[in-house]
Tab-separated table of C-alpha atoms in Angstrom:
chain	number	residue	atom	x	y	z
A	3	MET	CA	21.776	-11.789	1.094
A	4	GLU	CA	22.921	-11.502	-2.486
A	5	LEU	CA	22.880	-8.104	-4.138
A	6	PHE	CA	20.629	-9.451	-6.973
A	7	LYS	CA	18.111	-10.788	-4.441
A	8	ALA	CA	18.077	-7.461	-2.695
A	9	VAL	CA	17.513	-5.499	-5.908
A	10	LEU	CA	14.954	-7.912	-7.102
A	11	LEU	CA	12.964	-7.749	-3.928
A	12	GLY	CA	13.339	-4.003	-3.831
A	13	PHE	CA	11.733	-3.903	-7.263
A	14	ILE	CA	8.802	-6.248	-6.256
A	15	GLN	CA	8.101	-4.256	-3.187
A	16	GLY	CA	8.079	-0.890	-4.989
A	17	ALA	CA	6.121	-2.109	-8.012
A	18	THR	CA	3.419	-3.980	-6.043
A	19	GLU	CA	3.101	-1.747	-2.891
A	20	PHE	CA	0.946	0.808	-4.665
A	21	LEU	CA	-0.269	-0.992	-7.754
A	22	PRO	CA	-3.424	-3.153	-6.699
A	23	VAL	CA	-1.766	-6.286	-6.982
A	24	SER	CA	-0.582	-6.722	-3.339
A	25	SER	CA	2.918	-6.481	-2.381
A	26	SER	CA	2.874	-8.774	0.472
A	27	GLY	CA	1.158	-11.515	-1.662
A	28	HIS	CA	3.984	-11.191	-4.428
A	29	LEU	CA	6.791	-11.346	-1.911
A	30	VAL	CA	5.351	-14.460	-0.298
A	31	LEU	CA	4.799	-16.238	-3.467
A	32	GLY	CA	8.120	-14.936	-5.049
A	33	SER	CA	10.039	-16.001	-2.069
A	34	HIS	CA	8.262	-19.367	-2.163
A	35	ILE	CA	8.468	-20.151	-5.936
A	36	LEU	CA	11.973	-18.898	-6.217
A	37	GLY	CA	13.337	-20.636	-3.038
A	38	PHE	CA	14.343	-17.408	-1.289
A	39	LYS	CA	14.973	-17.802	2.321
A	40	GLU	CA	13.612	-15.212	4.964
A	41	GLN	CA	15.286	-11.990	3.989
A	42	GLY	CA	15.126	-10.532	7.485
A	43	ILE	CA	13.250	-8.021	9.446
A	44	VAL	CA	15.687	-5.322	8.724
A	45	PHE	CA	15.362	-5.669	5.120
A	46	ASP	CA	11.575	-5.717	5.207
A	47	VAL	CA	11.680	-2.444	7.185
A	48	MET	CA	14.008	-0.782	4.828
A	49	LEU	CA	11.988	-1.752	1.809
A	50	HIS	CA	8.851	-0.184	3.386
A	51	LEU	CA	10.726	2.944	4.218
A	52	GLY	CA	11.830	3.089	0.544
A	53	THR	CA	8.259	3.003	-0.513
A	54	LEU	CA	7.346	5.575	1.938
A	55	VAL	CA	9.955	7.916	0.405
A	56	SER	CA	8.259	7.551	-3.049
A	57	VAL	CA	4.899	8.733	-1.674
A	58	ILE	CA	6.410	11.693	-0.060
A	59	ILE	CA	8.057	12.705	-3.186
A	60	VAL	CA	4.979	12.248	-5.414
A	61	PHE	CA	2.522	14.104	-2.997
A	62	ARG	CA	5.043	16.421	-1.593
A	63	LYS	CA	2.877	19.505	-2.188
A	64	GLU	CA	-0.197	17.948	-0.755
A	65	LEU	CA	1.645	16.780	2.501
A	66	LEU	CA	3.348	20.252	2.932
A	67	ALA	CA	-0.087	21.752	2.945
A	68	MET	CA	-1.438	19.293	5.421
A	69	ILE	CA	1.441	19.888	7.774
A	70	TYR	CA	1.014	23.678	7.501
A	71	ALA	CA	-2.869	23.635	7.747
A	72	PRO	CA	-3.155	23.073	11.600
A	73	PHE	CA	-0.751	26.091	12.213
A	74	GLN	CA	-2.538	28.151	9.568
A	75	MET	CA	-5.832	27.395	11.230
A	76	MET	CA	-4.602	28.470	14.619
A	77	GLN	CA	-3.531	31.819	13.146
A	78	GLY	CA	-7.067	32.454	11.880
A	79	ASP	CA	-6.782	31.300	8.201
A	80	ARG	CA	-9.902	29.748	7.216
A	81	SER	CA	-9.434	29.830	3.473
A	82	GLU	CA	-10.853	26.884	1.480
A	83	ALA	CA	-7.563	25.339	0.735
A	84	VAL	CA	-6.451	25.459	4.230
A	85	ARG	CA	-9.671	23.977	5.463
A	86	HIS	CA	-9.485	21.076	2.877
A	87	SER	CA	-5.909	20.202	3.960
A	88	PHE	CA	-6.790	20.328	7.685
A	89	LEU	CA	-9.867	17.936	6.900
A	90	TRP	CA	-7.580	15.668	5.114
A	91	ASP	CA	-5.421	15.540	8.202
A	92	ILE	CA	-8.358	14.450	10.226
A	93	TYR	CA	-9.464	12.036	7.657
A	94	VAL	CA	-6.155	10.266	7.460
A	95	ILE	CA	-6.129	9.984	11.232
A	96	ILE	CA	-9.622	8.426	11.337
A	97	ALA	CA	-8.678	6.079	8.427
A	98	THR	CA	-5.621	4.853	10.271
A	99	ILE	CA	-7.445	3.878	13.434
A	100	PRO	CA	-8.829	0.378	12.086
A	101	ALA	CA	-5.312	-0.563	10.927
A	102	VAL	CA	-4.015	0.193	14.168
A	103	ILE	CA	-6.619	-1.937	16.183
A	104	ILE	CA	-6.149	-4.802	13.796
A	105	GLY	CA	-2.391	-4.617	13.457
A	106	LEU	CA	-1.941	-4.482	17.383
A	107	GLY	CA	-4.751	-6.833	18.240
A	108	PHE	CA	-4.210	-9.468	15.759
A	109	LYS	CA	-0.488	-9.329	15.036
A	110	ASP	CA	0.413	-12.971	15.806
A	111	TYR	CA	-2.525	-14.311	13.762
A	112	ILE	CA	-1.794	-12.078	10.694
A	113	GLU	CA	1.893	-13.182	10.779
A	114	GLN	CA	0.849	-16.885	10.631
A	115	THR	CA	-1.321	-16.130	7.565
A	116	PHE	CA	1.868	-14.873	5.855
A	117	MET	CA	2.931	-18.393	5.944
A	118	SER	CA	0.183	-19.651	3.850
A	119	THR	CA	0.543	-19.482	0.120
A	120	THR	CA	-2.927	-20.790	-0.299
A	121	VAL	CA	-4.457	-17.829	1.690
A	122	VAL	CA	-2.371	-15.444	-0.463
A	123	CYS	CA	-3.788	-16.913	-3.688
A	124	LEU	CA	-7.341	-16.748	-2.359
A	125	MET	CA	-6.933	-13.162	-1.475
A	126	LEU	CA	-5.380	-12.296	-4.831
A	127	ILE	CA	-8.516	-13.735	-6.448
A	128	ILE	CA	-10.676	-11.411	-4.148
A	129	THR	CA	-8.232	-8.498	-5.184
A	130	GLY	CA	-8.555	-9.196	-8.834
A	131	SER	CA	-12.394	-9.507	-8.594
A	132	MET	CA	-12.602	-6.060	-7.049
A	133	MET	CA	-10.478	-4.557	-9.714
A	134	ILE	CA	-12.696	-5.951	-12.484
A	135	ILE	CA	-15.867	-4.850	-10.776
A	136	SER	CA	-14.511	-1.347	-10.358
A	137	ARG	CA	-14.938	-0.656	-14.007
A	138	TYR	CA	-18.736	-0.801	-13.537
A	139	LEU	CA	-18.732	1.598	-10.510
A	140	PRO	CA	-20.090	5.079	-11.538
A	141	ASP	CA	-17.868	8.023	-10.828
A	142	ARG	CA	-20.348	10.203	-8.595
A	143	GLY	CA	-17.719	12.681	-7.890
A	144	GLY	CA	-18.121	12.553	-4.140
A	145	ARG	CA	-15.560	13.884	-1.616
A	146	ILE	CA	-13.730	12.311	1.324
A	147	THR	CA	-15.816	12.549	4.659
A	148	SER	CA	-15.328	11.420	8.194
A	149	GLY	CA	-17.586	8.407	7.628
A	150	ARG	CA	-16.180	7.504	4.317
A	151	SER	CA	-12.588	7.855	5.634
A	152	LEU	CA	-13.544	5.381	8.358
A	153	LEU	CA	-14.932	2.684	5.890
A	154	ILE	CA	-11.869	3.218	3.727
A	155	GLY	CA	-9.678	2.821	6.718
A	156	CYS	CA	-11.531	-0.535	7.421
A	157	ALA	CA	-10.632	-1.719	3.977
A	158	GLN	CA	-7.045	-0.848	4.633
A	159	ALA	CA	-7.039	-2.763	7.781
A	160	GLY	CA	-8.477	-5.807	6.157
A	161	ALA	CA	-5.731	-5.584	3.498
A	162	ILE	CA	-3.232	-6.641	6.140
A	163	LEU	CA	-3.798	-10.076	4.990
A	164	PRO	CA	-1.267	-11.087	2.398
A	165	GLY	CA	-2.695	-11.187	-1.114
A	166	LEU	CA	-5.411	-8.500	-0.391
A	167	SER	CA	-4.027	-5.254	-2.097
A	168	ARG	CA	-4.056	-2.312	0.268
A	169	SER	CA	-4.348	0.336	-2.532
A	170	GLY	CA	-6.766	-1.792	-4.371
A	171	SER	CA	-8.991	-2.430	-1.381
A	172	THR	CA	-9.041	1.309	-0.315
A	173	ILE	CA	-9.515	2.715	-3.884
A	174	PHE	CA	-12.325	0.069	-4.466
A	175	MET	CA	-14.008	1.033	-1.236
A	176	GLY	CA	-13.598	4.836	-1.968
A	177	MET	CA	-15.215	4.236	-5.456
A	178	LEU	CA	-18.029	2.010	-3.962
A	179	LEU	CA	-18.879	5.011	-1.658
A	180	GLY	CA	-19.086	7.368	-4.516
A	181	VAL	CA	-15.860	9.236	-4.143
A	182	ASN	CA	-14.346	10.666	-7.094
A	183	ARG	CA	-11.781	7.749	-8.322
A	184	GLU	CA	-8.836	10.181	-8.654
A	185	THR	CA	-9.620	11.526	-5.188
A	186	ALA	CA	-9.989	8.042	-3.842
A	187	ALA	CA	-6.465	7.028	-5.310
A	188	ARG	CA	-4.817	10.167	-3.759
A	189	PHE	CA	-6.394	9.658	-0.402
A	190	SER	CA	-5.302	5.821	-0.715
A	191	PHE	CA	-1.720	6.745	-1.237
A	192	ILE	CA	-1.547	9.549	1.443
A	193	MET	CA	-3.211	7.556	4.078
A	194	SER	CA	-0.575	4.853	3.505
A	195	LEU	CA	2.159	6.898	5.045
A	196	PRO	CA	0.993	6.139	8.789
A	197	ALA	CA	0.360	2.531	7.993
A	198	ILE	CA	3.825	2.073	6.246
A	199	LEU	CA	5.586	4.048	9.071
A	200	GLY	CA	3.557	2.183	11.711
A	201	ALA	CA	4.717	-1.192	10.377
A	202	ALA	CA	8.357	-0.103	10.593
A	203	VAL	CA	7.948	1.356	14.106
A	204	LEU	CA	6.456	-2.051	15.166
A	205	ASN	CA	9.473	-3.781	13.988
A	206	LEU	CA	11.836	-1.239	15.277
A	207	ARG	CA	12.559	-3.303	18.563
A	208	GLU	CA	13.696	-6.307	16.450
A	209	VAL	CA	15.876	-4.101	14.184
A	210	MET	CA	17.490	-2.768	17.248
A	211	MET	CA	18.020	-6.176	18.706
A	212	PHE	CA	19.526	-7.564	15.411
A	213	PRO	CA	21.220	-4.629	13.674
A	214	PRO	CA	22.413	-5.226	10.110
A	215	ALA	CA	26.084	-6.363	9.639
A	216	GLY	CA	28.410	-4.060	7.716
A	217	SER	CA	28.721	-6.506	4.842
A	218	THR	CA	24.901	-6.317	4.268
A	219	LEU	CA	24.693	-2.387	4.055
A	220	VAL	CA	25.220	-2.288	0.319
A	221	ASN	CA	22.438	-4.758	-0.255
A	222	LEU	CA	20.105	-2.758	2.159
A	223	VAL	CA	20.797	0.539	0.276
A	224	ALA	CA	20.416	-1.202	-3.064
A	225	GLY	CA	17.054	-2.640	-2.234
A	226	THR	CA	15.765	0.456	-0.426
A	227	LEU	CA	16.735	2.782	-3.433
A	228	MET	CA	15.119	0.290	-5.820
A	229	ALA	CA	11.892	0.159	-3.855
A	230	ALA	CA	11.819	3.967	-3.643
A	231	VAL	CA	12.443	4.473	-7.464
A	232	THR	CA	9.954	1.691	-8.432
A	233	GLY	CA	7.405	3.006	-6.072
A	234	TYR	CA	7.573	6.422	-7.549
A	235	PHE	CA	6.838	5.246	-11.024
A	236	ALA	CA	4.281	2.760	-9.764
A	237	ILE	CA	2.285	5.619	-8.272
A	238	ILE	CA	2.545	7.739	-11.424
A	239	LEU	CA	1.184	4.771	-13.518
A	240	LEU	CA	-1.576	4.051	-11.234
A	241	LEU	CA	-2.884	7.475	-11.153
A	242	ASP	CA	-2.889	7.417	-15.074
A	243	VAL	CA	-4.659	4.076	-15.105
A	244	ILE	CA	-7.316	5.114	-12.718
A	245	LYS	CA	-8.009	8.380	-14.706
A	246	LYS	CA	-8.544	6.084	-17.851
A	247	ASN	CA	-10.708	3.745	-15.782
A	248	ARG	CA	-8.431	0.749	-16.723
A	249	LEU	CA	-8.150	-0.853	-13.169
A	250	PRO	CA	-9.490	-4.240	-14.492
A	251	TRP	CA	-6.188	-4.823	-16.274
A	252	PHE	CA	-4.683	-5.489	-12.681
A	253	GLY	CA	-7.610	-7.614	-11.943
A	254	TYR	CA	-6.913	-10.005	-14.698
A	255	TYR	CA	-3.247	-10.019	-13.683
A	256	CYS	CA	-4.010	-10.784	-10.054
A	257	LEU	CA	-6.390	-13.762	-11.293
A	258	VAL	CA	-3.574	-15.124	-13.550
A	259	VAL	CA	-1.049	-14.978	-10.573
A	260	ALA	CA	-3.489	-16.522	-8.243
A	261	PHE	CA	-4.201	-19.524	-10.496
A	262	VAL	CA	-0.626	-20.049	-11.297
A	263	GLY	CA	0.376	-19.849	-7.667
A	264	LEU	CA	-2.484	-22.398	-6.894
A	265	ALA	CA	-1.334	-24.673	-9.707
A	266	PHE	CA	2.217	-24.497	-8.374
A	267	ILE	CA	1.302	-25.349	-4.878
A	268	PHE	CA	-0.983	-28.409	-5.916
A	269	LEU	CA	0.694	-29.730	-8.732
A	270	ARG	CA	4.409	-29.634	-7.853
């Protein structure tokens, strides 16, 4: 793997993992159009760990509060802030359950879909449509609840399909359920941590069986750092875009990418 390829794929992963444009879809189409060969499971895992780091950095205060909350509850602290953080622990667990079921139960089928660029383009059209429609969803200022977290988790599970944006699907579902759009976005990012970590753990066995060669370590580190840095700025950008209710920008972009991809597939 060349250093340029590692950095480029790290940039694509970091920029598209959190922006509602589908990282998996971009990696599939990018590899197909640019003629990249399979980059290897180790590299995939490292890129995902890089994006995980970016979420931890941006939401470090919220995550620390969520980690401390169960212990504070056991010590008798029932303040509003502690209860809120503790409930979010529960909601993230609930939201993760559908992805675990789908990821483990349909792993082989899902991996086959990653080979189809046509499926990717069709899912990008769905992602783009959701982002355009989101402009017309009223912000009813709702909170995350157990029922809403489960439905948002179902949206995350469906977004395992390449081309269907995880962040776009979960934020759209939250807004559709009446959750405040900024709250929906923050919950979407935080609930991504178990999903990203789980995907890495699922592939850990293959990583152990095929450890990276010493000569590829520089490429791995470069790609991971690029994914982490790009992911950080992508999160900051998306939070600002959501605040200004400009998600349709990403919707139009997804439609353009999808139709360009379809044209490349059928006209080449």
